[in-house]
Amino acid sequence: MRYVDEYRDARAVHKYAELLAKLTTRPWTLMEICGGQTHAILRFGIDALLPPQITLLHGPGCPVCVTPSELIDKALEIAMQPNMIFTSFGDMWRVPGSRGDLLSCKARGADVRMVYSPLDALKLAQRQPEKQVVFFAVGFETTAPASAMAVYQAAKLGVTNFSILVSHVLVPPAIEVILSAEGNRVQAFLAAGHVCTVMGYTEYEPLAAKYRVPFVVTGFEPLDIIEGIYMAVKQLEEGRAEVENQYARAVRREGNAGAIALIREVFEVVPRKWRGIGEIPNSGLGLRAAYAAFDAEKRFGAARYTAEESGECISGLILQGAKKPSECPAFGTRCTPERPLGATMVSSEGACAAYYRYRLHSVSQTGTT
Amino acid sequence: MSEFTLSCPIPISDYPQVLLAHGSGGKLMHHLLEKLIVPTFASPISADRHDGATLTFNGSRLAFTTDSFVVKPLFFPGGDIGTLAVNGTVNDLAMCGARPCYLSLSFILEEGLPMETLWRVVQSIRAAAKAADVQIVTGDIKVVDRGKGDGMFINTAGIGVIEHSLTIAPRMVREGDAILINGDLGRHGMAIMAAREGLTFETTIESDCAPLAAPVLRLIEAGVEVHCLRDMTRGGMASSLVEIAKGSGLHLHIDEARLPIRDDVRAACEILGLDPLYVANEGRFVAFVPQAQAEKALEAIGEGAVQVGVVLADAKGKVTAQSGIGVSRVVDMLSGEQLPRIC
């Protein structure tokens, strides 16, 4: 398969591993931001090929994981309303709020449907004008253009039975939280390739300069990831702190101008609460006043909902790279994909889910990862 | 001995209601079987947890199995609910090493189902039964109110005769066995998903739905000492291997680079973020045979057959896969169905 097989070539990956071993002279701690990269690292075993001095921490880039319980609770409340079709991406189905998940909501009779794009939800609303159709708009900058397009089209076409429950979050503010935290261990970042496909990487340039950390925009295949790590370590070893682009086949410095314009047309930057981390200023997107009619929170009166996170779940520390999933006392025992304490255990991009799925046996056998 | 108990063995606090995931072939379904069903009907015959039961009557051995079919849409590229209903049960019998002989056929029809649809399904059942060399000998029809069924559900049960003395079960798997499969993976699941969700790709992915008795009987007739067979349906190859690893107490190791997966299936899985190891098949099985007989077995199974792994004894009841870049990882069963990811 073109554009995939070339980037899974074992010989090329091992060659980079050798180069990296030669290059590395001392311990370095890197963070891959995106949960998709975390899963690729564990699924292919890329971490096992790195020199022992390099530590990878797993970042907050799983949109499902950082969606706070209270927003899931709002989703459940909206989904249970009569005459409602609640649509969502598949991997939100099993994420627990404080009172269950969408899958159990469906078992109680709610009409919860999986869609592949918010535009499919909009089509559903047009086909069933007698129903309310809500789309759970979750994701980073990567999925925001599609949500924006659905709302933009709904406004243009006058589809009044469509709305979205917005939970869009932005990457750079979360990185700044990590960098400015006391005891931050992260010395370089692999920036998420798909986010940068939309937004470009100019936003990282001031962060690299201010905190003196290298950023490498990185893809998702094994060769991408090991090359991204190589480029980041090379910067560290040479004392540079720049923004470099490993994923040049998909990412331009300025990003996708059309997508950015659409996001700005429909959304404005707002503060957002992140699961396990708390509220981060300017870290999310909310609908602009001109599109407020499409805000499901306002339409269905679920706006003032709050919920406490599970006390035992340390996903906040995991999402900030302060702990690894295997360091959690509940990991694999009181917290499993069947009975999750937090979203990081059930999301397809969650770090805990990746450790559970690809490493559980080695964790339980040796006590390390 | 366990006594009859009135309290539900699955704590209400865990799952007060049945979820779709309880029928996915993953961990939740296994919890349901292990806690609620198997102990309630404790029988030495079902203890093997195979695709069907092996029964002995006056010295002759029969295989007996049943399966229900609830697929949506009823018609999909490469088959329909009728071909599935025949092949699913035929294949469960084949996995016991039996020659499938007789099937029952029960319909649960939804009021309002077009007669034309029923007729098409009946015709394809006839064709599939002919292809698999089985007779439909008994059956039933029930009709439920409109809205209470998805057009049509089918249940089939089947009886086959075992004409050899091999015991085919997970506990017969031995260290050093070769792990073989009979063809490319993941086509049925992706064909259904594409048809259900209206996803269109450059090519149409057709289900691999097919009867498996012929290749299994060829294996046995060739004199291969078959240790275990399993059709890799719901939950895909990964779930079948995890079940057998648990049943045998051995370590199954596969090499991902050897797995045959068609480019269109791989591409569709990449786009949706699915792992083809967990995608359903309806005409694929895994066979465990002594390594010394692997060549002979591959020849007997026929075109498309390939060795994908070996059985080791260095760990208990686990499955590992060597990734394309040469690093080993654990393969576990999923809780429920694989869900497409966000981005």
PDB file of N, CA and C in Angstrom, chain A residues 1 4-5 8 10 13-14 42-46 48-49 63-64 89-91 93-94 103-104 106-108 114 116 138 142-143 221-222 337-339 348-349 356-358 361 365, chain B residues 14-15 17-21 27-28 31 35 193 197 199 256 263 266-267 270 272 275 278 315 318 323-327 329-332 334-343:
ATOM      1  N   MET A   1       0.851  -1.187   0.000  1.00  0.00           N
ATOM      2  CA  MET A   1       0.000   0.000   0.000  1.00  0.00           C
ATOM      3  C   MET A   1       0.895   1.249   0.000  1.00  0.00           C
ATOM      4  N   VAL A   4       2.109   3.954   2.978  1.00  0.00           N
ATOM      5  CA  VAL A   4       2.092   3.279   4.279  1.00  0.00           C
ATOM      6  C   VAL A   4       3.280   2.329   4.365  1.00  0.00           C
ATOM      7  N   ASP A   5       3.377   1.435   3.377  1.00  0.00           N
ATOM      8  CA  ASP A   5       4.433   0.410   3.437  1.00  0.00           C
ATOM      9  C   ASP A   5       5.834   1.010   3.513  1.00  0.00           C
ATOM     10  N   ARG A   8       6.809   1.751   6.933  1.00  0.00           N
ATOM     11  CA  ARG A   8       6.862   0.653   7.900  1.00  0.00           C
ATOM     12  C   ARG A   8       8.024  -0.272   7.561  1.00  0.00           C
ATOM     13  N   ALA A  10      11.113  -2.190   7.784  1.00  0.00           N
ATOM     14  CA  ALA A  10      11.874  -2.571   8.985  1.00  0.00           C
ATOM     15  C   ALA A  10      13.339  -2.149   8.887  1.00  0.00           C
ATOM     16  N   VAL A  13      13.784   1.536   9.538  1.00  0.00           N
ATOM     17  CA  VAL A  13      13.541   1.845  10.948  1.00  0.00           C
ATOM     18  C   VAL A  13      14.754   1.461  11.791  1.00  0.00           C
ATOM     19  N   HIS A  14      15.300   0.277  11.527  1.00  0.00           N
ATOM     20  CA  HIS A  14      16.459  -0.169  12.309  1.00  0.00           C
ATOM     21  C   HIS A  14      17.688   0.689  12.027  1.00  0.00           C
ATOM     22  N   LEU A  42       3.641   1.863  20.782  1.00  0.00           N
ATOM     23  CA  LEU A  42       3.470   0.626  21.537  1.00  0.00           C
ATOM     24  C   LEU A  42       3.099  -0.550  20.639  1.00  0.00           C
ATOM     25  N   ARG A  43       2.308  -0.290  19.622  1.00  0.00           N
ATOM     26  CA  ARG A  43       1.878  -1.376  18.737  1.00  0.00           C
ATOM     27  C   ARG A  43       3.058  -1.935  17.952  1.00  0.00           C
ATOM     28  N   PHE A  44       3.906  -1.045  17.435  1.00  0.00           N
ATOM     29  CA  PHE A  44       5.043  -1.517  16.649  1.00  0.00           C
ATOM     30  C   PHE A  44       6.268  -1.792  17.530  1.00  0.00           C
ATOM     31  N   GLY A  45       6.248  -1.322  18.760  1.00  0.00           N
ATOM     32  CA  GLY A  45       7.392  -1.549  19.649  1.00  0.00           C
ATOM     33  C   GLY A  45       8.551  -0.619  19.355  1.00  0.00           C
ATOM     34  N   ILE A  46       8.255   0.600  18.919  1.00  0.00           N
ATOM     35  CA  ILE A  46       9.324   1.547  18.572  1.00  0.00           C
ATOM     36  C   ILE A  46      10.170   1.883  19.798  1.00  0.00           C
ATOM     37  N   ALA A  48      11.124   0.048  22.091  1.00  0.00           N
ATOM     38  CA  ALA A  48      12.111  -1.001  22.363  1.00  0.00           C
ATOM     39  C   ALA A  48      13.372  -0.835  21.511  1.00  0.00           C
ATOM     40  N   LEU A  49      13.291  -0.041  20.465  1.00  0.00           N
ATOM     41  CA  LEU A  49      14.443   0.146  19.576  1.00  0.00           C
ATOM     42  C   LEU A  49      15.281   1.365  19.966  1.00  0.00           C
ATOM     43  N   PRO A  63      -8.166  13.357  22.153  1.00  0.00           N
ATOM     44  CA  PRO A  63      -9.331  14.220  22.367  1.00  0.00           C
ATOM     45  C   PRO A  63     -10.380  13.570  23.250  1.00  0.00           C
ATOM     46  N   VAL A  64     -10.498  12.260  23.145  1.00  0.00           N
ATOM     47  CA  VAL A  64     -11.485  11.549  23.950  1.00  0.00           C
ATOM     48  C   VAL A  64     -11.102  11.630  25.425  1.00  0.00           C
ATOM     49  N   PHE A  89     -18.652  10.218  17.081  1.00  0.00           N
ATOM     50  CA  PHE A  89     -17.638   9.306  16.568  1.00  0.00           C
ATOM     51  C   PHE A  89     -17.662   8.056  17.436  1.00  0.00           C
ATOM     52  N   GLY A  90     -17.255   6.930  16.840  1.00  0.00           N
ATOM     53  CA  GLY A  90     -17.316   5.648  17.548  1.00  0.00           C
ATOM     54  C   GLY A  90     -16.581   5.629  18.866  1.00  0.00           C
ATOM     55  N   ASP A  91     -15.403   6.268  18.930  1.00  0.00           N
ATOM     56  CA  ASP A  91     -14.635   6.049  20.162  1.00  0.00           C
ATOM     57  C   ASP A  91     -15.099   6.888  21.352  1.00  0.00           C
ATOM     58  N   TRP A  93     -18.112   6.320  22.467  1.00  0.00           N
ATOM     59  CA  TRP A  93     -19.201   5.490  23.007  1.00  0.00           C
ATOM     60  C   TRP A  93     -18.922   4.910  24.374  1.00  0.00           C
ATOM     61  N   ARG A  94     -17.679   4.534  24.602  1.00  0.00           N
ATOM     62  CA  ARG A  94     -17.400   3.819  25.845  1.00  0.00           C
ATOM     63  C   ARG A  94     -16.751   4.686  26.904  1.00  0.00           C
ATOM     64  N   LEU A 103     -22.826   4.102  25.382  1.00  0.00           N
ATOM     65  CA  LEU A 103     -23.247   2.752  25.038  1.00  0.00           C
ATOM     66  C   LEU A 103     -24.355   2.259  25.976  1.00  0.00           C
ATOM     67  N   SER A 104     -24.213   2.566  27.275  1.00  0.00           N
ATOM     68  CA  SER A 104     -25.253   2.110  28.204  1.00  0.00           C
ATOM     69  C   SER A 104     -26.497   2.982  28.067  1.00  0.00           C
ATOM     70  N   LYS A 106     -27.556   4.007  25.208  1.00  0.00           N
ATOM     71  CA  LYS A 106     -28.209   3.371  24.071  1.00  0.00           C
ATOM     72  C   LYS A 106     -28.988   2.139  24.542  1.00  0.00           C
ATOM     73  N   ALA A 107     -28.383   1.391  25.477  1.00  0.00           N
ATOM     74  CA  ALA A 107     -29.069   0.200  25.997  1.00  0.00           C
ATOM     75  C   ALA A 107     -30.327   0.588  26.761  1.00  0.00           C
ATOM     76  N   ARG A 108     -30.346   1.819  27.313  1.00  0.00           N
ATOM     77  CA  ARG A 108     -31.550   2.276  28.044  1.00  0.00           C
ATOM     78  C   ARG A 108     -32.586   2.872  27.101  1.00  0.00           C
ATOM     79  N   MET A 114     -23.478   6.090  15.570  1.00  0.00           N
ATOM     80  CA  MET A 114     -22.103   6.384  15.238  1.00  0.00           C
ATOM     81  C   MET A 114     -22.055   6.986  13.836  1.00  0.00           C
ATOM     82  N   TYR A 116     -19.266   8.897  10.840  1.00  0.00           N
ATOM     83  CA  TYR A 116     -17.864   9.018  10.481  1.00  0.00           C
ATOM     84  C   TYR A 116     -17.492  10.472  10.244  1.00  0.00           C
ATOM     85  N   VAL A 138     -16.170  16.472  19.097  1.00  0.00           N
ATOM     86  CA  VAL A 138     -14.999  16.231  19.917  1.00  0.00           C
ATOM     87  C   VAL A 138     -13.768  16.272  19.035  1.00  0.00           C
ATOM     88  N   THR A 142      -7.683  18.990  14.392  1.00  0.00           N
ATOM     89  CA  THR A 142      -7.833  18.076  13.260  1.00  0.00           C
ATOM     90  C   THR A 142      -9.282  17.912  12.834  1.00  0.00           C
ATOM     91  N   THR A 143     -10.186  17.770  13.797  1.00  0.00           N
ATOM     92  CA  THR A 143     -11.579  17.503  13.460  1.00  0.00           C
ATOM     93  C   THR A 143     -12.427  18.774  13.452  1.00  0.00           C
ATOM     94  N   GLU A 221       3.555   6.826  11.195  1.00  0.00           N
ATOM     95  CA  GLU A 221       4.070   5.493  10.885  1.00  0.00           C
ATOM     96  C   GLU A 221       5.388   5.291  11.633  1.00  0.00           C
ATOM     97  N   PRO A 222       5.812   4.035  11.806  1.00  0.00           N
ATOM     98  CA  PRO A 222       7.046   3.784  12.570  1.00  0.00           C
ATOM     99  C   PRO A 222       8.251   4.594  12.083  1.00  0.00           C
ATOM    100  N   PRO A 337     -10.278  -1.981  30.521  1.00  0.00           N
ATOM    101  CA  PRO A 337     -11.186  -1.468  29.483  1.00  0.00           C
ATOM    102  C   PRO A 337     -12.649  -1.855  29.736  1.00  0.00           C
ATOM    103  N   GLU A 338     -12.878  -2.962  30.459  1.00  0.00           N
ATOM    104  CA  GLU A 338     -14.265  -3.350  30.736  1.00  0.00           C
ATOM    105  C   GLU A 338     -14.849  -2.507  31.853  1.00  0.00           C
ATOM    106  N   ARG A 339     -13.982  -2.082  32.799  1.00  0.00           N
ATOM    107  CA  ARG A 339     -14.440  -1.288  33.928  1.00  0.00           C
ATOM    108  C   ARG A 339     -13.488  -0.116  34.131  1.00  0.00           C
ATOM    109  N   SER A 348      -9.503   4.855  21.964  1.00  0.00           N
ATOM    110  CA  SER A 348      -8.588   4.131  21.079  1.00  0.00           C
ATOM    111  C   SER A 348      -7.248   4.842  20.985  1.00  0.00           C
ATOM    112  N   GLU A 349      -7.165   6.069  21.481  1.00  0.00           N
ATOM    113  CA  GLU A 349      -5.874   6.750  21.481  1.00  0.00           C
ATOM    114  C   GLU A 349      -5.321   6.943  22.887  1.00  0.00           C
ATOM    115  N   TYR A 356      -2.397  -1.240  28.177  1.00  0.00           N
ATOM    116  CA  TYR A 356      -3.171  -2.429  28.520  1.00  0.00           C
ATOM    117  C   TYR A 356      -3.198  -3.391  27.338  1.00  0.00           C
ATOM    118  N   ARG A 357      -3.430  -2.835  26.151  1.00  0.00           N
ATOM    119  CA  ARG A 357      -3.622  -3.687  24.990  1.00  0.00           C
ATOM    120  C   ARG A 357      -2.315  -4.324  24.519  1.00  0.00           C
ATOM    121  N   TYR A 358      -1.219  -3.571  24.555  1.00  0.00           N
ATOM    122  CA  TYR A 358       0.018  -4.084  23.966  1.00  0.00           C
ATOM    123  C   TYR A 358       1.056  -4.515  24.990  1.00  0.00           C
ATOM    124  N   HIS A 361       0.859  -7.860  29.717  1.00  0.00           N
ATOM    125  CA  HIS A 361       1.521  -9.051  30.248  1.00  0.00           C
ATOM    126  C   HIS A 361       2.938  -8.744  30.708  1.00  0.00           C
ATOM    127  N   GLN A 365       4.248  -9.100  34.472  1.00  0.00           N
ATOM    128  CA  GLN A 365       5.288 -10.093  34.732  1.00  0.00           C
ATOM    129  C   GLN A 365       6.546  -9.489  35.351  1.00  0.00           C
TER     130      GLN A 365
ATOM    131  N   ASP B  14     -22.070  -3.849  37.801  1.00  0.00           N
ATOM    132  CA  ASP B  14     -21.213  -3.861  36.616  1.00  0.00           C
ATOM    133  C   ASP B  14     -22.010  -3.497  35.375  1.00  0.00           C
ATOM    134  N   TYR B  15     -23.014  -4.288  35.082  1.00  0.00           N
ATOM    135  CA  TYR B  15     -23.802  -4.071  33.872  1.00  0.00           C
ATOM    136  C   TYR B  15     -25.258  -4.378  34.154  1.00  0.00           C
ATOM    137  N   GLN B  17     -27.677  -3.704  32.424  1.00  0.00           N
ATOM    138  CA  GLN B  17     -28.373  -4.043  31.191  1.00  0.00           C
ATOM    139  C   GLN B  17     -27.407  -4.712  30.223  1.00  0.00           C
ATOM    140  N   VAL B  18     -27.970  -5.457  29.315  1.00  0.00           N
ATOM    141  CA  VAL B  18     -27.151  -6.070  28.272  1.00  0.00           C
ATOM    142  C   VAL B  18     -26.730  -4.974  27.295  1.00  0.00           C
ATOM    143  N   LEU B  19     -25.453  -4.960  26.976  1.00  0.00           N
ATOM    144  CA  LEU B  19     -24.946  -3.999  25.995  1.00  0.00           C
ATOM    145  C   LEU B  19     -24.657  -4.726  24.686  1.00  0.00           C
ATOM    146  N   LEU B  20     -24.587  -3.960  23.607  1.00  0.00           N
ATOM    147  CA  LEU B  20     -24.235  -4.562  22.321  1.00  0.00           C
ATOM    148  C   LEU B  20     -22.905  -5.305  22.424  1.00  0.00           C
ATOM    149  N   ALA B  21     -21.990  -4.737  23.232  1.00  0.00           N
ATOM    150  CA  ALA B  21     -20.662  -5.329  23.372  1.00  0.00           C
ATOM    151  C   ALA B  21     -20.725  -6.741  23.952  1.00  0.00           C
ATOM    152  N   LYS B  27     -14.236  -9.657  25.259  1.00  0.00           N
ATOM    153  CA  LYS B  27     -14.162 -10.044  26.669  1.00  0.00           C
ATOM    154  C   LYS B  27     -15.516 -10.018  27.370  1.00  0.00           C
ATOM    155  N   LEU B  28     -16.350  -8.999  27.050  1.00  0.00           N
ATOM    156  CA  LEU B  28     -17.635  -8.911  27.750  1.00  0.00           C
ATOM    157  C   LEU B  28     -18.481 -10.145  27.452  1.00  0.00           C
ATOM    158  N   HIS B  31     -17.133 -12.951  29.526  1.00  0.00           N
ATOM    159  CA  HIS B  31     -17.572 -12.835  30.929  1.00  0.00           C
ATOM    160  C   HIS B  31     -18.979 -13.404  31.084  1.00  0.00           C
ATOM    161  N   LYS B  35     -19.556 -16.528  33.443  1.00  0.00           N
ATOM    162  CA  LYS B  35     -20.195 -16.308  34.736  1.00  0.00           C
ATOM    163  C   LYS B  35     -21.656 -16.729  34.752  1.00  0.00           C
ATOM    164  N   MET B 193     -19.134  -3.519   7.091  1.00  0.00           N
ATOM    165  CA  MET B 193     -19.050  -2.137   7.552  1.00  0.00           C
ATOM    166  C   MET B 193     -19.250  -1.174   6.391  1.00  0.00           C
ATOM    167  N   GLU B 197     -22.463   1.284   6.509  1.00  0.00           N
ATOM    168  CA  GLU B 197     -22.240   2.708   6.723  1.00  0.00           C
ATOM    169  C   GLU B 197     -22.190   3.491   5.417  1.00  0.00           C
ATOM    170  N   LEU B 199     -19.948   3.353   3.129  1.00  0.00           N
ATOM    171  CA  LEU B 199     -18.598   3.797   2.792  1.00  0.00           C
ATOM    172  C   LEU B 199     -18.240   3.240   1.427  1.00  0.00           C
ATOM    173  N   GLU B 256       3.366 -10.791  12.177  1.00  0.00           N
ATOM    174  CA  GLU B 256       2.413  -9.945  11.442  1.00  0.00           C
ATOM    175  C   GLU B 256       2.771  -9.804   9.964  1.00  0.00           C
ATOM    176  N   ASP B 263      -4.890  -5.492  -0.063  1.00  0.00           N
ATOM    177  CA  ASP B 263      -4.617  -4.063   0.005  1.00  0.00           C
ATOM    178  C   ASP B 263      -5.871  -3.232   0.255  1.00  0.00           C
ATOM    179  N   ARG B 266      -6.723  -3.576   3.916  1.00  0.00           N
ATOM    180  CA  ARG B 266      -5.755  -2.830   4.730  1.00  0.00           C
ATOM    181  C   ARG B 266      -6.022  -1.339   4.647  1.00  0.00           C
ATOM    182  N   ALA B 267      -6.293  -0.864   3.436  1.00  0.00           N
ATOM    183  CA  ALA B 267      -6.513   0.573   3.257  1.00  0.00           C
ATOM    184  C   ALA B 267      -7.754   1.010   4.020  1.00  0.00           C
ATOM    185  N   GLU B 270      -6.977   1.124   7.647  1.00  0.00           N
ATOM    186  CA  GLU B 270      -6.138   2.287   7.957  1.00  0.00           C
ATOM    187  C   GLU B 270      -6.989   3.537   8.088  1.00  0.00           C
ATOM    188  N   LEU B 272     -10.116   3.855   8.798  1.00  0.00           N
ATOM    189  CA  LEU B 272     -11.046   3.858   9.930  1.00  0.00           C
ATOM    190  C   LEU B 272     -10.346   3.632  11.265  1.00  0.00           C
ATOM    191  N   ASP B 275      -7.899  -2.470  13.434  1.00  0.00           N
ATOM    192  CA  ASP B 275      -6.823  -3.440  13.318  1.00  0.00           C
ATOM    193  C   ASP B 275      -7.397  -4.691  12.654  1.00  0.00           C
ATOM    194  N   TYR B 278      -8.582  -7.945  14.345  1.00  0.00           N
ATOM    195  CA  TYR B 278      -9.826  -8.058  15.117  1.00  0.00           C
ATOM    196  C   TYR B 278     -11.074  -7.999  14.229  1.00  0.00           C
ATOM    197  N   ALA B 315       5.566 -19.268  28.009  1.00  0.00           N
ATOM    198  CA  ALA B 315       4.643 -18.451  28.796  1.00  0.00           C
ATOM    199  C   ALA B 315       3.284 -19.113  28.730  1.00  0.00           C
ATOM    200  N   LYS B 318      -0.810 -17.000  26.495  1.00  0.00           N
ATOM    201  CA  LYS B 318      -0.790 -15.663  25.895  1.00  0.00           C
ATOM    202  C   LYS B 318      -0.479 -15.712  24.418  1.00  0.00           C
ATOM    203  N   SER B 323       5.839  -7.425  15.327  1.00  0.00           N
ATOM    204  CA  SER B 323       5.384  -6.331  14.471  1.00  0.00           C
ATOM    205  C   SER B 323       6.235  -6.281  13.216  1.00  0.00           C
ATOM    206  N   GLY B 324       5.765  -5.497  12.245  1.00  0.00           N
ATOM    207  CA  GLY B 324       6.473  -5.367  10.978  1.00  0.00           C
ATOM    208  C   GLY B 324       7.901  -4.886  11.143  1.00  0.00           C
ATOM    209  N   ILE B 325       8.221  -4.230  12.273  1.00  0.00           N
ATOM    210  CA  ILE B 325       9.589  -3.764  12.457  1.00  0.00           C
ATOM    211  C   ILE B 325      10.349  -4.674  13.424  1.00  0.00           C
ATOM    212  N   GLY B 326       9.813  -5.870  13.649  1.00  0.00           N
ATOM    213  CA  GLY B 326      10.591  -6.890  14.339  1.00  0.00           C
ATOM    214  C   GLY B 326      10.533  -6.868  15.857  1.00  0.00           C
ATOM    215  N   VAL B 327       9.583  -6.126  16.441  1.00  0.00           N
ATOM    216  CA  VAL B 327       9.477  -6.104  17.900  1.00  0.00           C
ATOM    217  C   VAL B 327       8.204  -6.861  18.304  1.00  0.00           C
ATOM    218  N   ARG B 329       4.948  -7.884  20.621  1.00  0.00           N
ATOM    219  CA  ARG B 329       3.990  -7.260  21.527  1.00  0.00           C
ATOM    220  C   ARG B 329       2.902  -8.270  21.872  1.00  0.00           C
ATOM    221  N   VAL B 330       2.138  -7.931  22.899  1.00  0.00           N
ATOM    222  CA  VAL B 330       1.045  -8.800  23.325  1.00  0.00           C
ATOM    223  C   VAL B 330      -0.173  -8.573  22.436  1.00  0.00           C
ATOM    224  N   VAL B 331      -0.895  -9.637  22.136  1.00  0.00           N
ATOM    225  CA  VAL B 331      -2.182  -9.511  21.454  1.00  0.00           C
ATOM    226  C   VAL B 331      -3.252  -9.937  22.449  1.00  0.00           C
ATOM    227  N   ASP B 332      -4.163  -9.022  22.753  1.00  0.00           N
ATOM    228  CA  ASP B 332      -5.195  -9.311  23.742  1.00  0.00           C
ATOM    229  C   ASP B 332      -6.554  -9.305  23.063  1.00  0.00           C
ATOM    230  N   LEU B 334     -10.292  -7.813  22.698  1.00  0.00           N
ATOM    231  CA  LEU B 334     -10.897  -6.514  23.002  1.00  0.00           C
ATOM    232  C   LEU B 334     -12.107  -6.728  23.906  1.00  0.00           C
ATOM    233  N   SER B 335     -12.542  -5.644  24.566  1.00  0.00           N
ATOM    234  CA  SER B 335     -13.737  -5.747  25.410  1.00  0.00           C
ATOM    235  C   SER B 335     -14.967  -6.013  24.573  1.00  0.00           C
ATOM    236  N   GLY B 336     -15.129  -5.166  23.550  1.00  0.00           N
ATOM    237  CA  GLY B 336     -16.304  -5.291  22.699  1.00  0.00           C
ATOM    238  C   GLY B 336     -15.868  -5.138  21.257  1.00  0.00           C
ATOM    239  N   GLU B 337     -16.746  -4.521  20.476  1.00  0.00           N
ATOM    240  CA  GLU B 337     -16.407  -4.339  19.076  1.00  0.00           C
ATOM    241  C   GLU B 337     -15.370  -3.239  18.903  1.00  0.00           C
ATOM    242  N   GLN B 338     -14.589  -3.332  17.830  1.00  0.00           N
ATOM    243  CA  GLN B 338     -13.675  -2.234  17.505  1.00  0.00           C
ATOM    244  C   GLN B 338     -14.516  -1.071  17.017  1.00  0.00           C
ATOM    245  N   LEU B 339     -14.205   0.122  17.489  1.00  0.00           N
ATOM    246  CA  LEU B 339     -14.937   1.298  17.033  1.00  0.00           C
ATOM    247  C   LEU B 339     -13.990   2.180  16.236  1.00  0.00           C
ATOM    248  N   PRO B 340     -14.460   2.742  15.139  1.00  0.00           N
ATOM    249  CA  PRO B 340     -13.589   3.612  14.357  1.00  0.00           C
ATOM    250  C   PRO B 340     -13.139   4.795  15.195  1.00  0.00           C
ATOM    251  N   ARG B 341     -11.917   5.256  14.987  1.00  0.00           N
ATOM    252  CA  ARG B 341     -11.394   6.328  15.831  1.00  0.00           C
ATOM    253  C   ARG B 341     -11.737   7.704  15.255  1.00  0.00           C
ATOM    254  N   ILE B 342     -11.445   8.715  16.050  1.00  0.00           N
ATOM    255  CA  ILE B 342     -11.823  10.068  15.688  1.00  0.00           C
ATOM    256  C   ILE B 342     -10.968  10.621  14.565  1.00  0.00           C
ATOM    257  N   CYS B 343      -9.647  10.512  14.713  1.00  0.00           N
ATOM    258  CA  CYS B 343      -8.796  11.115  13.694  1.00  0.00           C
ATOM    259  C   CYS B 343      -7.490  10.355  13.586  1.00  0.00           C
TER     260      CYS B 343
END
